[in-house]
Amino acid sequence: MPTVYITTPIYYVNDRPHIGHCYTTLLADAMGRATRLIRGEHRRPIDGGEVFVLTGTDEHAEKVVTSAAAHSMSPQNWADRNATEFRHAFDFMNCAYDDFIRTTEDRHKSKVVQYIRELQSRGDIYLGDYEGWFDESQEEYLTETAAKEAEFKSPVTGRPLVRRREKNYFFRLSKFQDKLLEHIRANPGFIRPEARKNEVLGRLKTELQDIPISRAVSSDPASQWGILMPDDPEHRIYVWIDALFNYLTVVDTGDRGRFWPATVHFIAKDILWFHAVIWPCLLMALGRDLPGSIYSHAYWVREGRKMSKSLGNFVTIEVLREYADKFTLDGLRWYLLTQGPMSATDADFSHSKFVEVYNAELANGIGNSTSRVGNMIAKYFDGVVPEVDPAGYGDWPAMVKAAVERFEAAIAVCDLPAALNEGVNLVRKVDGYINDTQPFKLAKTVDTDPAAKGKLGSILYNCAEALRAASLLLAPAAPQRMMQLWASWGCVPPPGVPLAELAAFGGSFALRFGGKVSKGEPLFMRADPAEPAPGAPPAG
Ligand code: MSP
């Protein structure tokens, strides 16, 4: 079976992690979990497993140097400290990653130098002149449009911009334009979602220019932070080029080579151009295979407003923690994964929506349904799974099979919300079935009607078994609570069994006749919409 390699952007360490970073890493985690579930793959790559999830931090940005200085720390110490914060954030979110790359690590730096040398020897990097509008007060170039908009003055200090020329190494991006276009057209899933692909295709109508991939090293410490160009200490490799290579450096070693090309790079719309244009062209220049898909989601906004430092309205880790404390971590993961900005449209982190979705799909959904069914089995069958005749399964095996197939098809195109919805729908079917068959009424007749007990058992078995299947489909988003359910129902999935077999209704891994179903703690307590939102942003 082909390997699966899922990545997230590597995040800048000058900022603290927030909902946006957690969201993309959560997508990668849930895709990884879903893929492992489908394949029955429980091993880590290090033990020979074939699914690899990567996240990490991008540490060579100039702003790392400035923010470190502002905190009286060395850039490396500052990076160490913040990289740890990212790790903690992802651990708190229960995101399972197989490796965490930091661009200041030697294993990364040495490979980047190797790739640059390779590009040089292939003739795709050359030394040229770069000319542009330079903001001396900010030590940065502005694009022609940005300079014009700012009336050729620094947008920060108002000082006049100067026309500056410097020697720079360039990558022959222009050379790969046609090949890239061909690839995008031949592989409809290469850039997702569709709207983002069209955006890239639109921009590719104009000719690509070669891009500078180095920055001059000066006496300014910020200009010295990074990886030097091979054999030329006057130039540092531009941070974006250094960063993009991370996806390759991590697996381009030993038996990890089997993971290239990546299956999907999850990113957001802000960094689409780098991933959908520059990165594939670099790979083509290196003669490497291109990733299967670049999935570029939109942004989280908060209560309808863009999150920004000036508004101070970020959904911070602290806010996320409060949500997890109140509504369970799986409740938080569920909301992010099902209501997040997977499409091209931004998604609103809205407290009322959170409570609505949490109640409808979790508390009143799988939570209520499993406790109702568990209670009835406790009450009418002493908590023991009744032995039933498979002839009474009715349409359930076919319905579960179809749900599993749709789940798998959705995961194949990274549509996590649609995949998870298959679990929700199965739960709804069980609720509908309970309403139609009224087992609690039937239970009242068992003393007088000898056939009633068998019928009741059959109904409850169908409910519980369908809920077991549903729980498997919900597990990539809600792994802890589903594990809790499996433990109390005695159906913890054994490792190494693919989903289709695991979920098969009444199959080898079905609820065992005579097995004990204990009631356990409720999975999700109902939330009160009237209670105030955790971590409400300051009014205004
Ligand atoms: N270091 C670069 C990426 C290099 S990848 C080779 C970078 N870092 S970043 O810290 O700014 O992270 C940007 C990413 O964080 C986005 O692409 C997205 O994954 C995530 N998000 C940041 N803010 C976000 C939202 N408001 N909403 C959703 N995700 C967002 O760019």
Coordinates of N, CA, C and O in Angstrom, one line a residue, residues 125-239:
I125 N 20.1 28.1 -10.3 CA 20.4 29.2 -9.4 C 21.5 30.0 -10.0 O 22.5 29.5 -10.4
Y126 N 21.3 31.3 -10.1 CA 22.4 32.2 -10.6 C 22.5 33.5 -9.8 O 21.5 33.9 -9.1
L127 N 23.6 34.1 -9.9 CA 23.9 35.4 -9.1 C 23.4 36.5 -10.1 O 23.9 36.6 -11.2
G128 N 22.6 37.4 -9.6 CA 22.1 38.5 -10.4 C 21.9 39.7 -9.6 O 22.3 39.8 -8.4
D129 N 21.3 40.7 -10.2 CA 21.1 42.0 -9.5 C 19.7 42.1 -9.1 O 18.8 41.9 -10.0
Y130 N 19.4 42.5 -7.9 CA 18.1 42.8 -7.6 C 17.9 44.3 -7.3 O 18.7 44.9 -6.7
E131 N 16.9 44.8 -7.9 CA 16.7 46.3 -7.7 C 15.2 46.5 -7.2 O 14.3 45.9 -7.7
G132 N 15.1 47.3 -6.2 CA 13.8 47.6 -5.8 C 13.7 48.8 -4.8 O 14.7 49.4 -4.5
W133 N 12.5 49.0 -4.3 CA 12.3 50.1 -3.3 C 12.7 49.6 -1.9 O 12.0 48.7 -1.4
F134 N 13.7 50.2 -1.3 CA 14.1 49.8 0.0 C 13.7 50.7 1.1 O 13.8 51.9 1.0
D135 N 13.2 50.1 2.2 CA 12.8 50.9 3.3 C 14.0 50.8 4.3 O 14.1 49.8 5.0
E136 N 14.8 51.9 4.4 CA 16.0 51.8 5.2 C 15.7 51.6 6.7 O 16.4 51.0 7.4
S137 N 14.6 52.3 7.1 CA 14.2 52.2 8.5 C 13.8 50.8 8.9 O 13.9 50.4 10.0
Q138 N 13.2 50.1 7.9 CA 12.7 48.7 8.3 C 13.6 47.6 7.7 O 13.3 46.5 7.9
E139 N 14.6 48.0 7.0 CA 15.5 47.0 6.4 C 14.8 46.1 5.5 O 15.0 44.9 5.6
E140 N 13.8 46.6 4.7 CA 13.2 45.6 3.8 C 12.8 46.2 2.5 O 12.6 47.5 2.4
Y141 N 12.7 45.4 1.5 CA 12.2 45.8 0.2 C 10.7 45.8 0.1 O 10.1 44.9 0.7
L142 N 10.1 46.8 -0.6 CA 8.7 46.8 -0.8 C 8.5 46.4 -2.3 O 9.3 46.8 -3.1
T143 N 7.4 45.8 -2.6 CA 7.1 45.5 -4.0 C 6.7 46.8 -4.6 O 6.4 47.8 -4.0
E144 N 6.8 46.8 -6.0 CA 6.4 48.0 -6.7 C 5.1 48.6 -6.3 O 4.9 49.8 -6.0
T145 N 4.1 47.7 -6.2 CA 2.7 48.1 -5.9 C 2.7 48.7 -4.5 O 2.1 49.7 -4.2
A146 N 3.3 48.0 -3.5 CA 3.3 48.4 -2.1 C 4.0 49.8 -2.0 O 3.5 50.7 -1.3
A147 N 5.1 50.0 -2.7 CA 5.8 51.2 -2.7 C 4.9 52.4 -3.2 O 4.9 53.4 -2.6
K148 N 4.3 52.1 -4.3 CA 3.4 53.1 -4.9 C 2.3 53.5 -4.0 O 2.0 54.7 -3.7
E149 N 1.6 52.5 -3.4 CA 0.5 52.7 -2.5 C 1.0 53.6 -1.3 O 0.3 54.4 -0.8
A150 N 2.2 53.4 -0.9 CA 2.8 54.1 0.3 C 3.4 55.4 -0.1 O 4.1 56.1 0.6
E151 N 3.1 55.8 -1.4 CA 3.7 57.0 -2.0 C 5.2 57.1 -1.8 O 5.8 58.2 -1.5
F152 N 5.8 56.0 -2.0 CA 7.3 55.9 -1.9 C 7.9 56.4 -0.6 O 9.0 56.9 -0.5
K153 N 7.1 56.2 0.5 CA 7.6 56.5 1.8 C 7.4 55.2 2.7 O 6.5 54.4 2.4
S154 N 8.2 55.1 3.7 CA 8.1 53.9 4.6 C 6.7 53.9 5.2 O 6.3 54.9 5.8
P155 N 6.0 52.8 5.1 CA 4.6 52.8 5.7 C 4.7 52.8 7.2 O 3.8 53.1 7.9
V156 N 5.9 52.6 7.8 CA 6.1 52.5 9.2 C 6.6 53.9 9.7 O 6.0 54.5 10.7
T157 N 7.7 54.4 9.1 CA 8.3 55.6 9.7 C 8.0 56.9 8.8 O 8.3 58.0 9.3
G158 N 7.6 56.7 7.6 CA 7.3 57.8 6.7 C 8.6 58.3 6.0 O 8.5 59.3 5.3
R159 N 9.7 57.7 6.3 CA 10.9 58.2 5.6 C 10.9 57.7 4.2 O 10.4 56.7 3.8
P160 N 11.5 58.6 3.3 CA 11.4 58.3 1.9 C 12.1 56.9 1.6 O 13.1 56.6 2.2
L161 N 11.5 56.1 0.7 CA 12.1 54.9 0.2 C 13.3 55.2 -0.7 O 13.3 56.3 -1.3
V162 N 14.3 54.3 -0.7 CA 15.4 54.6 -1.6 C 15.4 53.4 -2.7 O 15.0 52.3 -2.4
R163 N 15.9 53.8 -3.9 CA 16.0 52.8 -4.9 C 17.3 52.1 -4.6 O 18.4 52.7 -4.5
R164 N 17.3 50.8 -4.4 CA 18.5 50.1 -4.1 C 18.7 48.8 -5.0 O 17.8 48.2 -5.4
R165 N 20.0 48.6 -5.1 CA 20.4 47.5 -6.0 C 21.3 46.6 -5.2 O 22.1 47.1 -4.5
E166 N 21.1 45.3 -5.2 CA 22.0 44.4 -4.6 C 22.2 43.1 -5.3 O 21.4 42.7 -6.1
K167 N 23.3 42.5 -5.0 CA 23.6 41.2 -5.6 C 22.7 40.2 -4.9 O 22.6 40.2 -3.7
N168 N 22.1 39.3 -5.6 CA 21.3 38.3 -5.0 C 21.4 37.0 -5.8 O 21.6 37.1 -7.0
Y169 N 21.2 35.9 -5.2 CA 21.0 34.7 -5.9 C 19.6 34.5 -6.3 O 18.7 34.8 -5.5
F170 N 19.4 34.1 -7.5 CA 18.0 33.9 -8.1 C 17.7 32.5 -8.4 O 18.6 31.8 -8.9
F171 N 16.5 32.1 -8.3 CA 16.1 30.8 -8.7 C 15.3 31.0 -10.0 O 14.5 31.8 -10.1
R172 N 15.6 30.1 -11.0 CA 14.9 30.2 -12.3 C 13.5 29.7 -12.3 O 13.2 28.7 -12.9
L173 N 12.7 30.4 -11.6 CA 11.3 30.1 -11.5 C 10.6 30.1 -12.8 O 9.8 29.2 -13.2
S174 N 11.0 31.1 -13.6 CA 10.3 31.2 -14.9 C 10.4 30.0 -15.8 O 9.5 29.7 -16.6
K175 N 11.5 29.3 -15.7 CA 11.7 28.1 -16.5 C 10.7 27.0 -16.3 O 10.5 26.2 -17.2
F176 N 10.0 27.0 -15.2 CA 9.1 25.9 -14.9 C 7.6 26.2 -15.0 O 6.8 25.4 -14.7
Q177 N 7.4 27.4 -15.5 CA 6.0 27.8 -15.6 C 5.1 26.9 -16.4 O 4.0 26.5 -15.9
D178 N 5.5 26.5 -17.6 CA 4.7 25.7 -18.4 C 4.5 24.3 -17.8 O 3.4 23.7 -17.9
K179 N 5.6 23.8 -17.3 CA 5.5 22.4 -16.7 C 4.6 22.4 -15.5 O 3.8 21.5 -15.3
L180 N 4.6 23.5 -14.7 CA 3.7 23.6 -13.6 C 2.3 23.7 -14.0 O 1.4 23.0 -13.5
L181 N 2.0 24.5 -15.0 CA 0.6 24.6 -15.5 C 0.1 23.3 -16.0 O -1.0 22.9 -15.7
E182 N 1.0 22.6 -16.7 CA 0.6 21.3 -17.2 C 0.2 20.4 -16.1 O -0.8 19.6 -16.1
H183 N 1.1 20.4 -15.0 CA 0.8 19.5 -13.9 C -0.5 19.9 -13.2 O -1.3 19.0 -12.8
I184 N -0.8 21.1 -13.0 CA -2.0 21.6 -12.3 C -3.2 21.1 -13.2 O -4.2 20.6 -12.6
R185 N -3.1 21.2 -14.5 CA -4.2 20.8 -15.3 C -4.4 19.3 -15.3 O -5.6 18.8 -15.4
A186 N -3.3 18.6 -15.3 CA -3.4 17.1 -15.4 C -3.8 16.5 -14.1 O -4.2 15.3 -14.1
N187 N -3.7 17.2 -13.0 CA -4.0 16.7 -11.7 C -5.0 17.6 -10.9 O -4.6 18.4 -10.2
P188 N -6.3 17.3 -11.2 CA -7.3 18.2 -10.7 C -7.3 18.4 -9.2 O -7.7 19.4 -8.6
G189 N -6.7 17.4 -8.4 CA -6.7 17.5 -7.0 C -5.4 18.1 -6.4 O -5.2 18.2 -5.2
F190 N -4.6 18.6 -7.3 CA -3.3 19.1 -6.9 C -3.4 20.3 -6.0 O -2.7 20.5 -5.0
I191 N -4.3 21.3 -6.3 CA -4.6 22.4 -5.5 C -6.0 22.3 -5.0 O -6.9 22.3 -5.9
R192 N -6.2 22.3 -3.7 CA -7.6 22.2 -3.2 C -7.8 23.3 -2.2 O -6.9 23.7 -1.6
P193 N -9.0 23.8 -2.0 CA -10.2 23.5 -2.8 C -10.2 24.2 -4.2 O -9.2 25.0 -4.5
E194 N -11.1 23.9 -5.0 CA -11.2 24.3 -6.4 C -11.0 25.8 -6.5 O -10.3 26.3 -7.4
A195 N -11.6 26.6 -5.7 CA -11.5 28.1 -5.8 C -10.0 28.5 -5.7 O -9.6 29.5 -6.3
R196 N -9.3 27.8 -4.9 CA -7.8 28.2 -4.7 C -7.1 27.8 -6.0 O -6.1 28.5 -6.3
K197 N -7.5 26.7 -6.5 CA -6.8 26.3 -7.8 C -7.0 27.4 -8.8 O -6.1 27.8 -9.5
N198 N -8.3 27.8 -8.9 CA -8.6 28.8 -10.0 C -7.8 30.1 -9.7 O -7.4 30.8 -10.6
E199 N -7.6 30.4 -8.4 CA -6.9 31.6 -8.1 C -5.4 31.5 -8.6 O -4.9 32.4 -9.2
V200 N -4.9 30.4 -8.4 CA -3.5 30.2 -8.8 C -3.4 30.2 -10.3 O -2.6 30.9 -10.9
L201 N -4.4 29.5 -11.0 CA -4.4 29.5 -12.4 C -4.5 30.9 -13.0 O -3.9 31.3 -14.0
G202 N -5.3 31.7 -12.3 CA -5.5 33.1 -12.8 C -4.2 33.9 -12.7 O -3.8 34.6 -13.6
R203 N -3.5 33.7 -11.6 CA -2.2 34.4 -11.4 C -1.2 33.9 -12.4 O -0.2 34.6 -12.7
L204 N -1.3 32.7 -12.8 CA -0.3 32.1 -13.7 C -0.5 32.5 -15.1 O 0.3 32.1 -16.0
K205 N -1.5 33.4 -15.3 CA -1.7 33.9 -16.7 C -0.6 34.9 -17.0 O -0.3 35.1 -18.2
T206 N -0.1 35.6 -16.0 CA 1.1 36.5 -16.3 C 2.4 35.7 -16.1 O 2.4 34.7 -15.4
E207 N 3.4 36.2 -16.8 CA 4.7 35.4 -16.8 C 5.3 35.4 -15.4 O 5.4 36.5 -14.7
L208 N 5.9 34.3 -15.1 CA 6.6 34.2 -13.8 C 8.0 34.9 -13.9 O 8.6 34.7 -15.0
Q209 N 8.4 35.6 -12.9 CA 9.7 36.1 -12.8 C 10.6 35.2 -12.0 O 10.1 34.6 -11.0
D210 N 11.9 35.2 -12.3 CA 12.8 34.5 -11.4 C 12.8 35.2 -10.0 O 12.5 36.4 -9.9
I211 N 13.0 34.4 -9.0 CA 12.9 35.0 -7.6 C 14.2 35.0 -6.9 O 15.0 34.0 -7.0
P212 N 14.5 36.1 -6.1 CA 15.7 36.1 -5.3 C 15.5 35.1 -4.2 O 14.4 35.0 -3.6
I213 N 16.5 34.3 -3.9 CA 16.4 33.3 -2.8 C 17.5 33.6 -1.8 O 17.7 32.7 -0.9
S214 N 18.1 34.8 -1.8 CA 19.1 35.0 -0.8 C 18.9 36.5 -0.3 O 18.2 37.3 -0.9
R215 N 19.5 36.8 0.8 CA 19.5 38.1 1.4 C 21.0 38.4 1.7 O 21.7 37.6 2.2
A216 N 21.4 39.7 1.5 CA 22.7 40.1 1.8 C 22.9 40.1 3.3 O 22.1 40.5 4.1
V217 N 24.1 39.6 3.7 CA 24.5 39.7 5.1 C 25.1 41.0 5.4 O 26.1 41.4 4.7
S218 N 24.7 41.7 6.4 CA 25.3 43.0 6.8 C 25.7 43.0 8.3 O 25.7 41.9 8.9
S219 N 25.9 44.1 8.8 CA 26.3 44.2 10.2 C 25.1 44.0 11.1 O 25.1 43.8 12.3
D220 N 23.9 44.2 10.5 CA 22.6 44.0 11.2 C 22.5 42.5 11.7 O 22.5 41.6 10.8
P221 N 22.3 42.2 13.0 CA 22.3 40.8 13.4 C 21.1 40.1 12.7 O 21.2 38.8 12.5
A222 N 20.0 40.7 12.4 CA 18.9 40.0 11.8 C 19.3 39.5 10.4 O 18.8 38.4 10.0
S223 N 20.2 40.1 9.8 CA 20.6 39.7 8.4 C 21.5 38.4 8.5 O 21.8 37.8 7.5
Q224 N 22.0 38.2 9.7 CA 23.0 37.0 9.9 C 22.3 35.8 10.4 O 22.9 34.7 10.4
W225 N 21.0 35.9 10.7 CA 20.3 34.8 11.3 C 19.7 33.9 10.2 O 18.8 34.3 9.5
G226 N 20.3 32.7 10.1 CA 19.7 31.8 9.0 C 20.8 30.9 8.5 O 21.9 30.8 9.1
I227 N 20.6 30.3 7.4 CA 21.5 29.4 6.8 C 22.3 30.1 5.7 O 21.7 30.8 4.8
L228 N 23.6 30.1 5.7 CA 24.4 30.8 4.7 C 24.4 30.1 3.4 O 24.3 28.9 3.3
M229 N 24.5 30.9 2.3 CA 24.6 30.3 1.0 C 25.9 29.5 0.9 O 26.9 29.9 1.4
P230 N 25.8 28.3 0.3 CA 27.1 27.5 0.3 C 28.2 28.3 -0.5 O 27.9 29.0 -1.5
D231 N 29.4 28.3 0.1 CA 30.6 29.0 -0.4 C 30.4 30.5 -0.6 O 31.1 31.1 -1.4
D232 N 29.4 31.1 0.0 CA 29.3 32.6 -0.1 C 28.7 33.1 1.2 O 27.5 33.4 1.3
P233 N 29.6 33.4 2.2 CA 29.1 33.9 3.5 C 28.5 35.3 3.5 O 28.0 35.8 4.5
E234 N 28.5 35.9 2.3 CA 28.0 37.3 2.2 C 26.4 37.2 2.0 O 25.8 38.2 2.0
H235 N 26.0 36.0 1.8 CA 24.5 35.8 1.5 C 23.9 34.7 2.4 O 24.5 33.7 2.6
R236 N 22.7 35.0 2.8 CA 22.0 34.1 3.6 C 20.8 33.6 2.8 O 20.2 34.3 2.0
I237 N 20.4 32.3 2.9 CA 19.3 31.8 2.2 C 18.0 32.4 2.7 O 17.8 32.4 3.9
Y238 N 17.2 32.9 1.8 CA 15.9 33.5 2.2 C 15.1 32.5 3.0 O 15.0 31.3 2.7
V239 N 14.5 33.0 4.1 CA 13.8 32.2 5.0 C 12.7 31.3 4.4 O 12.5 30.2 4.8

